[in-house]
Short mmCIF file of C-alpha atoms and ligand atoms in Angstrom, two decimals:
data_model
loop_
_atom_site.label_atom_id
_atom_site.label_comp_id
_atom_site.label_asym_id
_atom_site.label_seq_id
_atom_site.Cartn_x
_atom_site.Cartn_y
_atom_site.Cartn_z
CA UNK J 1 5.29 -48.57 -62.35
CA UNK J 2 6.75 -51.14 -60.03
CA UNK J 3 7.53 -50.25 -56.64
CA UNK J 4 9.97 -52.06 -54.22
CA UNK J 5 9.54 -51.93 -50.26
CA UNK J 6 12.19 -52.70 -47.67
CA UNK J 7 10.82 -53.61 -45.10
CA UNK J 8 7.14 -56.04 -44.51
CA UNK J 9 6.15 -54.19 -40.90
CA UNK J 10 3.30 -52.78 -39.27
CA UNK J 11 3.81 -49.75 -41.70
CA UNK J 12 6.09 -51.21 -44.82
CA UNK J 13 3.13 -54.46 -44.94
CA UNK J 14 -0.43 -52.38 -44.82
CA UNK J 15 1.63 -49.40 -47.21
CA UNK J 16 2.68 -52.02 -49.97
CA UNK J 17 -0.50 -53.64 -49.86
CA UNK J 18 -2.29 -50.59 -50.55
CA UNK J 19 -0.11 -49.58 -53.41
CA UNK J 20 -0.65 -52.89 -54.85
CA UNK J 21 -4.58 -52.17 -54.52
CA UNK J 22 -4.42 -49.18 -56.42
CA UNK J 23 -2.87 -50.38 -59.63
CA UNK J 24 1.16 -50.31 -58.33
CA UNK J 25 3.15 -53.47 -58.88
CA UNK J 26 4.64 -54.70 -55.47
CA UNK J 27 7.86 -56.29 -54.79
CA UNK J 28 7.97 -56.73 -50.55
CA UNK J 29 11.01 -57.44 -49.07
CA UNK J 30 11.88 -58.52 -45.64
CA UNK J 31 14.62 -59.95 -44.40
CA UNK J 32 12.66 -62.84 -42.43
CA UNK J 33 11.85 -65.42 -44.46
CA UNK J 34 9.03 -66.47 -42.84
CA UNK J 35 7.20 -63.11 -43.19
CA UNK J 36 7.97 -63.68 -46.76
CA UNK J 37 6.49 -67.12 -46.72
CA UNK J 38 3.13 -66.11 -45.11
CA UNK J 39 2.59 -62.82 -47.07
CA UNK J 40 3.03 -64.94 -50.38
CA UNK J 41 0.43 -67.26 -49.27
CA UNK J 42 -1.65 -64.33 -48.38
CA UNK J 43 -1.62 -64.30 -44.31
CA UNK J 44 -1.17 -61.12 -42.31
CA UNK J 45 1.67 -61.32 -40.07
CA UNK J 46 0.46 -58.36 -38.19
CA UNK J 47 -3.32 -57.67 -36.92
CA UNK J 48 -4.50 -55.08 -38.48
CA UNK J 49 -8.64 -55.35 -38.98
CA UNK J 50 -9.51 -55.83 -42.60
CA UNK J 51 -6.14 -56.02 -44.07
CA UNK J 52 -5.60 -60.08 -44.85
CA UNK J 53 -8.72 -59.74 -47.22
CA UNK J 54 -6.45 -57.01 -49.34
CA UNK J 55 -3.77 -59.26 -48.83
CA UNK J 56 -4.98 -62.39 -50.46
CA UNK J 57 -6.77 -59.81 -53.22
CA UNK J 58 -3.27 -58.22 -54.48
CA UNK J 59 -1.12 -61.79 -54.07
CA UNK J 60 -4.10 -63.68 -56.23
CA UNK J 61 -4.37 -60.88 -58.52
CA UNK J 62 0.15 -61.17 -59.15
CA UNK J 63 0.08 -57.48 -57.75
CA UNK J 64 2.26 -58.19 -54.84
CA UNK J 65 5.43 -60.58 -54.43
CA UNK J 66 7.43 -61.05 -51.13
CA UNK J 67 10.94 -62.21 -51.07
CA UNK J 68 14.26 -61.76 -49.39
CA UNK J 69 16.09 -59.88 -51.76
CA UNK J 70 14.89 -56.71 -53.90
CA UNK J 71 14.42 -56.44 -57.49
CA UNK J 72 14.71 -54.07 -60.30
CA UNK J 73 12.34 -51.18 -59.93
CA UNK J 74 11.46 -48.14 -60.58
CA UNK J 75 10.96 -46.96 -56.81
CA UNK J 76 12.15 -48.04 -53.71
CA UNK J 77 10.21 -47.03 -49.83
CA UNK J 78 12.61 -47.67 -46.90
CA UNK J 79 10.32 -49.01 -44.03
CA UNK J 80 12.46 -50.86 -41.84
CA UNK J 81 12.86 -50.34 -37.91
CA UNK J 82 15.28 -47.26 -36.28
CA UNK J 83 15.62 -48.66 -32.60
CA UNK J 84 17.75 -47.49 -30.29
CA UNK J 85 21.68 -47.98 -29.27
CA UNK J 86 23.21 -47.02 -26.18
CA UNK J 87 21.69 -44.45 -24.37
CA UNK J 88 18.64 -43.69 -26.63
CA UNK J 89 20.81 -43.06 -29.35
CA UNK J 90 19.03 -43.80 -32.75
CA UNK J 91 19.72 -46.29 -34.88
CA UNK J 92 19.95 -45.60 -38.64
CA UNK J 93 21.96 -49.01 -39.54
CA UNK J 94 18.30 -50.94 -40.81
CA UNK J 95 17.77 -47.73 -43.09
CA UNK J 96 21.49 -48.00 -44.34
CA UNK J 97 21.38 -51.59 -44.91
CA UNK J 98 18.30 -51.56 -47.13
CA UNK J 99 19.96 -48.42 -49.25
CA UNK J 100 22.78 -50.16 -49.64
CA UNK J 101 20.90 -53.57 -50.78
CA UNK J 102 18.93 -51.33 -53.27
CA UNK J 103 21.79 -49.07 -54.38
CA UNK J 104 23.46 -51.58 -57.27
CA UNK J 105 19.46 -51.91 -58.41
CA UNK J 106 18.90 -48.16 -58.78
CA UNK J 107 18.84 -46.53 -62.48
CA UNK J 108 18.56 -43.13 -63.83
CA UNK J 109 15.16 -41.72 -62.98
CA UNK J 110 14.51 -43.97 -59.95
CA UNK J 111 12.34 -42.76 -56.63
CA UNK J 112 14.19 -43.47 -53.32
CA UNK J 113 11.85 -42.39 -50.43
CA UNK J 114 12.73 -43.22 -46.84
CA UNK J 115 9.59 -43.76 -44.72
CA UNK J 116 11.17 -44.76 -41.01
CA UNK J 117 11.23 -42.70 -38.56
CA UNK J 118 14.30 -41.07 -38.93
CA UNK J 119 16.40 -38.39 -36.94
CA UNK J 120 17.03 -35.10 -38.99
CA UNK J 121 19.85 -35.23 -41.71
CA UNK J 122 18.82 -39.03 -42.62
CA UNK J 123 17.99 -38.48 -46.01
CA UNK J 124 20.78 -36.13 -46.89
CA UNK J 125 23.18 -39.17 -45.54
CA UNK J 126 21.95 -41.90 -47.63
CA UNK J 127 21.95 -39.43 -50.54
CA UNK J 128 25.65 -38.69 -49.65
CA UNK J 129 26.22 -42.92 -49.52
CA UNK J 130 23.78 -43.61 -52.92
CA UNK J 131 26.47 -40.82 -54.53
CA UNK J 132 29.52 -42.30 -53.15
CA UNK J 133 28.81 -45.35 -54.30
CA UNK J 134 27.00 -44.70 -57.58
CA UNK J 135 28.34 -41.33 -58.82
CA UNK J 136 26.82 -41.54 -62.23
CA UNK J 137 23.69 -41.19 -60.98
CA UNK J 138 24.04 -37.82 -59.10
CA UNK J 139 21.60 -35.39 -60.19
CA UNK J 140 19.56 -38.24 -62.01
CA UNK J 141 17.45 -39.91 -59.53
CA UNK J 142 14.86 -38.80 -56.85
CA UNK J 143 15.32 -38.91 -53.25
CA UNK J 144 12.54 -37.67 -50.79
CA UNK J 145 11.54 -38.43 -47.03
CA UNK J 146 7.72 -39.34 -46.46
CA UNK J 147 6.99 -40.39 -43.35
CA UNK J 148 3.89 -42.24 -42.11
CA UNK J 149 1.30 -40.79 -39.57
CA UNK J 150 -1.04 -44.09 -39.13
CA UNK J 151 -2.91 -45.06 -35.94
CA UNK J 152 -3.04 -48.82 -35.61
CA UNK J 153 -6.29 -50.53 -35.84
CA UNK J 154 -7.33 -47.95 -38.27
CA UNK J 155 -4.64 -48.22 -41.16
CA UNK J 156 -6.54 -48.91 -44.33
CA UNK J 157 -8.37 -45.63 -43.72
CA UNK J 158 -5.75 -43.23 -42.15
CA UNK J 159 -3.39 -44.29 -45.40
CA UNK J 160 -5.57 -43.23 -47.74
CA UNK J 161 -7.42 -40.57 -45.75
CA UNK J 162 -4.58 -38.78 -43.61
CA UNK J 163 -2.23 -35.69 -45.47
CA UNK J 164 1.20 -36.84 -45.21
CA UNK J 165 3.86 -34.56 -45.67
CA UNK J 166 6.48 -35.02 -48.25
CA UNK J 167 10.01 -33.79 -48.41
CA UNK J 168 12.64 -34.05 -51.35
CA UNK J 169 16.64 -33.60 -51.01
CA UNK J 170 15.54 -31.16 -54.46
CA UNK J 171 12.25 -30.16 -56.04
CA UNK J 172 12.24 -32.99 -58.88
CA UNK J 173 12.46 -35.01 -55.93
CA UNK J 174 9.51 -33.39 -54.03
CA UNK J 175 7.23 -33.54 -56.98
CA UNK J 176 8.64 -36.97 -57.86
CA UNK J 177 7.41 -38.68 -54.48
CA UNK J 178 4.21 -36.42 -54.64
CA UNK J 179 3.53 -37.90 -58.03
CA UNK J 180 3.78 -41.37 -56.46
CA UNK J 181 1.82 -41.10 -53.55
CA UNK J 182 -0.88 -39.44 -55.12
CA UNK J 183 -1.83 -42.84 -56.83
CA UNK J 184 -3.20 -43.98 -53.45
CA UNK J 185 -3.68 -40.84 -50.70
CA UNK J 186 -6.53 -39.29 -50.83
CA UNK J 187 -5.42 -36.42 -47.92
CA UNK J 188 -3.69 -33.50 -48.85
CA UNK J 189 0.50 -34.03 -49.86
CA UNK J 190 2.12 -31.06 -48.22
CA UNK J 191 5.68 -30.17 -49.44
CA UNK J 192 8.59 -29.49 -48.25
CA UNK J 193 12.44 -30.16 -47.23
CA UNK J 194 13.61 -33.25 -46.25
CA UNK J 195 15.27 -31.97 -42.66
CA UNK J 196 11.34 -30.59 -42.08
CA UNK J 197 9.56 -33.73 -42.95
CA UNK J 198 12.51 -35.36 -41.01
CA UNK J 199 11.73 -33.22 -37.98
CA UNK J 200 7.94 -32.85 -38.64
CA UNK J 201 7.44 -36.70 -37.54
CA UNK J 202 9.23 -36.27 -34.90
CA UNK J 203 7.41 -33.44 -33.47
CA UNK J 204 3.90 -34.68 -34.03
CA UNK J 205 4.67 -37.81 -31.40
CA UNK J 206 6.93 -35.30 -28.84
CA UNK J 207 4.12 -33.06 -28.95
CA UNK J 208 1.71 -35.58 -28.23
CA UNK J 209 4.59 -36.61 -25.02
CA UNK J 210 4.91 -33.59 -24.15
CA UNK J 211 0.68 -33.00 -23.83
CA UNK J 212 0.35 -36.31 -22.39
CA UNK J 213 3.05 -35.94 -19.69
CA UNK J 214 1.37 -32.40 -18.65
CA UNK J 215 -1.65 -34.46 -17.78
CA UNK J 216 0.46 -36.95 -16.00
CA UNK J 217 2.11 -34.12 -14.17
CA UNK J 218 -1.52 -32.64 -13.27
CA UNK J 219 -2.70 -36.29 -11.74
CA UNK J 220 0.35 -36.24 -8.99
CA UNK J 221 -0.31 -32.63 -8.12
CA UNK J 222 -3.87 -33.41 -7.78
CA UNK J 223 -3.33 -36.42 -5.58
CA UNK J 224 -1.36 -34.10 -3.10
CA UNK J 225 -4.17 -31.58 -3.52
CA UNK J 226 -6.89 -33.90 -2.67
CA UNK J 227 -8.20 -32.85 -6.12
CA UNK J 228 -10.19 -35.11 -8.50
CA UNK J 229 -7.66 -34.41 -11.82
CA UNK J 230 -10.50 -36.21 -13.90
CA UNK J 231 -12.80 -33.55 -12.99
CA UNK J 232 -10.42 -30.61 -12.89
CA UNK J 233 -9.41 -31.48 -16.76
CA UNK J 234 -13.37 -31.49 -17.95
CA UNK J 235 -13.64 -27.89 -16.56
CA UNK J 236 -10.37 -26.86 -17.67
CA UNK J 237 -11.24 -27.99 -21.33
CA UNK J 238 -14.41 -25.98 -20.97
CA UNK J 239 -12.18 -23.03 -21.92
CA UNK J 240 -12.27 -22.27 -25.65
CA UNK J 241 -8.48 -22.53 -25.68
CA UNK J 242 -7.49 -25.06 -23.49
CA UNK J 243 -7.38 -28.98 -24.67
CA UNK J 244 -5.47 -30.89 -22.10
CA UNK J 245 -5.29 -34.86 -22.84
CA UNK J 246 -5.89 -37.54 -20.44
CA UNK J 247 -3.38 -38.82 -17.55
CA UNK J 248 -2.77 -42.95 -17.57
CA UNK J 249 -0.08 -44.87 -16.21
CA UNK J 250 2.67 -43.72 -18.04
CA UNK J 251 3.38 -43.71 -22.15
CA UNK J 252 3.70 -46.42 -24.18
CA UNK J 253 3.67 -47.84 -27.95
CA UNK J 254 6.64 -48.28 -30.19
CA UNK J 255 6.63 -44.42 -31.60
CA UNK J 256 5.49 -41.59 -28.98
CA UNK J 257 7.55 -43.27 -26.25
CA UNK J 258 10.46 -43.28 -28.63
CA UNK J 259 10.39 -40.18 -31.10
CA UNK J 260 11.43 -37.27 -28.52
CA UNK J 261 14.51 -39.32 -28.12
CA UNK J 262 15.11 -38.53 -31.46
CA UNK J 263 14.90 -35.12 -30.78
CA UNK J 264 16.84 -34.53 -27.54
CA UNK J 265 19.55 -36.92 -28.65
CA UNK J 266 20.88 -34.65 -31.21
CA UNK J 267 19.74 -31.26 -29.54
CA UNK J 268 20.45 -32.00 -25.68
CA UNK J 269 20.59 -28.50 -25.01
CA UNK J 270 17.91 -27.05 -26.90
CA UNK J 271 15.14 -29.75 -26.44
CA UNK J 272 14.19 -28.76 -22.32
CA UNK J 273 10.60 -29.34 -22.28
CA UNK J 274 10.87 -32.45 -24.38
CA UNK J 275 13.37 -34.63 -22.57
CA UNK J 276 11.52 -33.33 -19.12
CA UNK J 277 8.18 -34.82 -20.66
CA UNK J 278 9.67 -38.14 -21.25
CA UNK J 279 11.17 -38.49 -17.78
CA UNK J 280 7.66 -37.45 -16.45
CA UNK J 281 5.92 -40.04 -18.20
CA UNK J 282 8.58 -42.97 -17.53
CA UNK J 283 8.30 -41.59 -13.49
CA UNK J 284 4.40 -41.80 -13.85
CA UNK J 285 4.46 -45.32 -13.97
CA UNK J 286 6.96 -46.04 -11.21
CA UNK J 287 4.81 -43.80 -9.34
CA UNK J 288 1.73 -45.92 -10.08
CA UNK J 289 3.81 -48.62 -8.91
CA UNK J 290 4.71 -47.49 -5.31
CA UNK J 291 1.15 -46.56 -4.76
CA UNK J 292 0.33 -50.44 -5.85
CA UNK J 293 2.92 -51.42 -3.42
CA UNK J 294 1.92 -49.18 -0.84
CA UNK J 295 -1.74 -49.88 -0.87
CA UNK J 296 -0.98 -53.79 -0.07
CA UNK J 297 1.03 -52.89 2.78
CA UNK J 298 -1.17 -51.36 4.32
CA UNK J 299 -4.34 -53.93 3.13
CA UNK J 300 -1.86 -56.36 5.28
CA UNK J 301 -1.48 -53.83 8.06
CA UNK J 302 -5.48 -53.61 8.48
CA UNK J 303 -6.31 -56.99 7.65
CA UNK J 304 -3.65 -59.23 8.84
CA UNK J 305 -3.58 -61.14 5.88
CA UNK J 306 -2.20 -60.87 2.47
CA UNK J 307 -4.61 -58.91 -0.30
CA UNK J 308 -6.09 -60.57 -3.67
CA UNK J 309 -4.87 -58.22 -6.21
CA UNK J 310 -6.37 -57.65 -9.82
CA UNK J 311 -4.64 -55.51 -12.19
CA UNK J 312 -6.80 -54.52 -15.11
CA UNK J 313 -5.25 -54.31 -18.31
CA UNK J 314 -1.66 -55.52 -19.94
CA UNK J 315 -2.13 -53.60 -23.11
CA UNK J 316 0.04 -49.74 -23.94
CA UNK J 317 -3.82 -48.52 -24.55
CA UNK J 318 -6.90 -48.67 -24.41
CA UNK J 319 -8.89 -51.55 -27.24
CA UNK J 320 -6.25 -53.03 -28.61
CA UNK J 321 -4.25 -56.30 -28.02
CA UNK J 322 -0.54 -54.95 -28.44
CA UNK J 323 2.11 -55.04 -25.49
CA UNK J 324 5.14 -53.54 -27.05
CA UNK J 325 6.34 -50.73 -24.69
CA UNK J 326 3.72 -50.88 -22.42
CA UNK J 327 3.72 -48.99 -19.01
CA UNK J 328 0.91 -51.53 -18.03
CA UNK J 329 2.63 -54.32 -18.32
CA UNK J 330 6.07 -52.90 -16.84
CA UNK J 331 3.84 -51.86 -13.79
CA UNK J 332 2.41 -55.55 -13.27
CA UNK J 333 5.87 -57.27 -14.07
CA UNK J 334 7.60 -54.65 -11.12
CA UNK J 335 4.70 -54.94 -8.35
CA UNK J 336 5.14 -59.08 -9.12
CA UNK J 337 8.48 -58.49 -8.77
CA UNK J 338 8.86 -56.77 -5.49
CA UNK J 339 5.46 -58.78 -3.59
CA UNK J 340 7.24 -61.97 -3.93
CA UNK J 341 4.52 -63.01 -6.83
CA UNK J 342 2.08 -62.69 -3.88
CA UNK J 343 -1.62 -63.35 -5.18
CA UNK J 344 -1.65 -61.00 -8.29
CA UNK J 345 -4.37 -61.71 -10.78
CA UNK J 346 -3.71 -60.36 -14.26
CA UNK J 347 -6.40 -59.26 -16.54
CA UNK J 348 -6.36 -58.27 -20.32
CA UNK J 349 -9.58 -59.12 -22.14
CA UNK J 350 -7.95 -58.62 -25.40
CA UNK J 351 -5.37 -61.72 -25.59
CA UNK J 352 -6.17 -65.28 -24.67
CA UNK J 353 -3.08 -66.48 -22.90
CA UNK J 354 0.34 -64.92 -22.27
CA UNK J 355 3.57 -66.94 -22.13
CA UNK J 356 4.53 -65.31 -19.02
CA UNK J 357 1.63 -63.79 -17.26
CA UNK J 358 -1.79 -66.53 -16.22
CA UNK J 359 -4.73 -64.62 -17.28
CA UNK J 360 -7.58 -64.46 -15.21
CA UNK J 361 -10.76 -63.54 -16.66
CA UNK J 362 -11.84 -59.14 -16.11
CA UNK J 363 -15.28 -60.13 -14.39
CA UNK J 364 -14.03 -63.14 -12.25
CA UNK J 365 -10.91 -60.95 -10.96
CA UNK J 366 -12.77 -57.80 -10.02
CA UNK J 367 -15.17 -59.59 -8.12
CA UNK J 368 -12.21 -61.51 -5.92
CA UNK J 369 -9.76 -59.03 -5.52
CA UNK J 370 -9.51 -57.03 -2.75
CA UNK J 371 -7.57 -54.47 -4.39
CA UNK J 372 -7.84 -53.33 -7.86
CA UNK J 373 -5.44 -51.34 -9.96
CA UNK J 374 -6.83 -50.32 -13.63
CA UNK J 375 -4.08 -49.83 -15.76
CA UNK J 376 -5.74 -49.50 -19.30
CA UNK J 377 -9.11 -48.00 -20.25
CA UNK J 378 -10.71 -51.10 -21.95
CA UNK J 379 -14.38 -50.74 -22.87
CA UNK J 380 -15.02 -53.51 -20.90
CA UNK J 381 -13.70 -52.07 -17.51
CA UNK J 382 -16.08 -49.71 -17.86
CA UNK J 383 -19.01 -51.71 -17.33
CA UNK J 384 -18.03 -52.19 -13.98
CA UNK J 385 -19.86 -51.07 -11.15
CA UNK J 386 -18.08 -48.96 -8.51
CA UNK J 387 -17.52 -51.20 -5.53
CA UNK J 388 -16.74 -49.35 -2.20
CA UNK J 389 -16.04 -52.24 -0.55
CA UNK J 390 -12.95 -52.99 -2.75
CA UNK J 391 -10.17 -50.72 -2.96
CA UNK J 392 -9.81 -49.64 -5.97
CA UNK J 393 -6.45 -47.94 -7.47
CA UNK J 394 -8.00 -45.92 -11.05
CA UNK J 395 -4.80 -44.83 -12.90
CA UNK J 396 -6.77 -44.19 -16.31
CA UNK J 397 -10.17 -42.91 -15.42
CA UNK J 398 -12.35 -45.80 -15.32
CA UNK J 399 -14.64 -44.27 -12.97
CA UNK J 400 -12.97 -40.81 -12.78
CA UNK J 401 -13.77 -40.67 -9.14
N1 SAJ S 1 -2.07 -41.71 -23.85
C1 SAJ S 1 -2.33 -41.13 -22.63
N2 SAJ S 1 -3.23 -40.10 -22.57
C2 SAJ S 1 -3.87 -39.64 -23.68
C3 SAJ S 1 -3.59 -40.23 -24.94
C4 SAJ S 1 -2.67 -41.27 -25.01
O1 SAJ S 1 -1.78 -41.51 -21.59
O2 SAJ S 1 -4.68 -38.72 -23.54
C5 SAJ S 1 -1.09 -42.83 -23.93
C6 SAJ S 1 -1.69 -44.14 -24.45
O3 SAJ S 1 -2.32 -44.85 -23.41
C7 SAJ S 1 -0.45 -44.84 -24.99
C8 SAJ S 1 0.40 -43.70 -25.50
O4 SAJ S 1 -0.11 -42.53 -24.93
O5 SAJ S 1 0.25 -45.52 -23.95
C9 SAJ S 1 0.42 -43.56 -27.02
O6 SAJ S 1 -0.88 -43.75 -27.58
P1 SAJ S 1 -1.45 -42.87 -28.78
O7 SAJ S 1 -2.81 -43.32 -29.08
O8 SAJ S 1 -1.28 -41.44 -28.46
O9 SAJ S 1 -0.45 -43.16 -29.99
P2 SAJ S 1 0.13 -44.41 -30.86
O10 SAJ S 1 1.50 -44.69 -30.34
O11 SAJ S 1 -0.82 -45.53 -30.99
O12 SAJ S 1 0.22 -43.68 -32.31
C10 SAJ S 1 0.92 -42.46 -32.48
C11 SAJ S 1 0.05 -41.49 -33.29
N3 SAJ S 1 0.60 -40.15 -33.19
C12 SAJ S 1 -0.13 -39.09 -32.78
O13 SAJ S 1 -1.29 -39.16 -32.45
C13 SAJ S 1 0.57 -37.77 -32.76
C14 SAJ S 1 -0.04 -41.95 -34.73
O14 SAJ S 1 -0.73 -41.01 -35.53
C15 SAJ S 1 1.37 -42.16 -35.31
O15 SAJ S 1 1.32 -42.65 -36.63
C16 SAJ S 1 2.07 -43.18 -34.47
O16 SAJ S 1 2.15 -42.68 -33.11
C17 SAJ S 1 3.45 -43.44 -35.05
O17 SAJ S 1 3.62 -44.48 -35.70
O18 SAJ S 1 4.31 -42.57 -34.95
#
């Protein structure tokens, strides 16, 4: 069996590597050549903990080959990027580029499986281009949607460990991709449609939105209410039935910021509480921001001088090192904006420099700022004493005060 994957990403890399570990032969492709380049030499692109080791493993071992153009194979994964156009529109072109570089490869009794987050109806479109192009081989290959459910920082367990879901356009196709996957997943493969598998991704990370912005929506009320919403959630979740999540500055990441869009681009009417949760998170963190702003007005007011200003944390959440779509950052890159790049200190124990933001180190700018906004629940925030001296902005519950 020899399996081909479009697509050398955060997902399409750690997957293909894993395939290659259980006995699959690997051909990676990626349209960057020098992701090609370091996977053939055996270095992660990505960070993922424990992953280069596998890497080197399945290159030394001839398991896995990158290069910028697919091969013959007997099944192709789709794992390239849907972004946005427009107004939150998705995206499909990446998916329909790779189909169409793999569509003169394919052969009767092939596996085609898209993996990308996709909006519903995907799958049945690249079926309808695979046919138009290749009619011969209606009816005689396998086409299924499989998406991926990972948490970075803990991929080589969740994609063995997690169930995944698994949708054909038919029920060869179902079983086909079950067949496959069940070489290296360990959780249970649940089947179904394509449409629901489609869908199903997409309403795992809107649901998650849509539980995350009800926090959010809690913290302002609470605020006005004089209320500690830290508090007020631990008794709430002392009911048997009631599991509310945490509020934070907003919602970032490159998948439950994005999804619902998915969702509410095609179904506008229909999708109420799921567009309303993403404007409620995106209006959390410009509400984190005028408190920021508003808190060194008045510092100057009382003082007569201008505050020192930490902000704790650049990262979308908590432990990790990765910016992409974070509210964090946003926040410290709009306060800088409108103070005039008055004396901000910027704090994010998990990198080592930024090419835009100076770094100042957590311990060093708690102890000189006057105010202090914590934007990201790092471990290491927490071992911070409470100063009441300082004034101290908590967005994500450091001290839950
Ligand atoms: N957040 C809160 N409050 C919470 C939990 C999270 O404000 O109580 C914020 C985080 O700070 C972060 C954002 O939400 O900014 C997203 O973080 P996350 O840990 O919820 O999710 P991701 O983006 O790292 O990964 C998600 C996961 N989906 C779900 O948990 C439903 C993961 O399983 C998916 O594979 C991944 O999206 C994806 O690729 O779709």
């Amino acid at each position: 069996m020899k399996a081909c994957f479009m697509g050398l990403g955060y997902i399409g890399l750690p997957t293909a590597i894993i395939a290659a570990k259980h006995g699959v032969k690997v051909h990676g492709v990626d349209i960057n050549p020098r992701v090609v380049e370091l996977t053939n030499a055996g270095h992660l692109h990505i960070i993922e903990p424990g992953m280069e080791e596998m890497l080197k493993e399945v290159v030394r071992f001839g398991m896995l080959h990158a290069a910028t153009e697919p091969e013959v194979c007997d099944a192709y994964f789709m794992v390239v990027p849907t972004p946005f156009k427009g107004d939150h529109e998705p995206d499909v072109s990446y998916v329909e580029s790779a189909t169409r570089m793999v569509l003169p490869l394919l052969k009767e009794g092939d596996l085609y499986v898209i993996e990308s987050t996709s909006p519903v109806g995907t799958t049945e479109q690249m079926a309808d281009i695979i046919y138009s192009e290749r009619p011969e081989l209606k009816g005689k290959i396998y086409i299924a949607y499989c998406p991926e459910r990972v948490l970075p920082g803990n991929v080589i367990y969740e994609l063995v460990h997690n169930d995944r879901v698994i949708g054909g356009i038919d029920e060869p196709s179902t079983d086909k991709a079950i067949e496959f996957y069940s070489q290296f997943v360990q959780g249970t493969l649940h089947r179904t449609n394509c449409r629901t598998a489609e869908m199903c991704k997409l309403t795992e990370n809107s649901s998650r939105d849509v539980q995350i912005a009800f926090a959010n929506e809690l913290s302002m009320v609470c605020e006005r209410a004089g209320i500690n919403v830290w508090r007020l959630i631990e008794l709430a979740n002392k009911h048997p039935r009631v599991n509310i999540l945490q509020p934070g500055c907003g919602v970032g990441g490159h998948c439950i910021a994005v999804d619902p869009y998915f969702i509410t681009a095609a179904f506008p009417k229909e999708a109420q509480i799921i567009g309303k949760a993403r404007e409620i998170n995106n209006y959390k963190s410009e509400w984190c921001v005028e408190r920021v702003k508003n808190a060194m007005l008045r510092f100057e007011l009382d003082n007569k001088r201008k505050p020192h200003v930490a902000m704790m944390g650049l990262a979308f959440k908590p432990n990790i090192d990765d910016l992409r779509e974070s509210p964090a950052k946003h926040i410290v890159t709009s306060v800088m904006q409108s103070c005039n790049n008055a004396d901000i200190m910027v704090v994010e124990p998990n990198i080592t420099e930024h090419k835009v933001f100076k770094l100042t180190d957590y311990a060093t700018a708690y102890e000189q700022a006057d105010i202090v906004v914590f934007l990201t629940a790092h471990d290491q925030f927490k071992t911070l004493p409470w100063r009441d001296d300082k004034v101290i902005l908590d967005f994500c519950g450091i001290f839950k005060r």
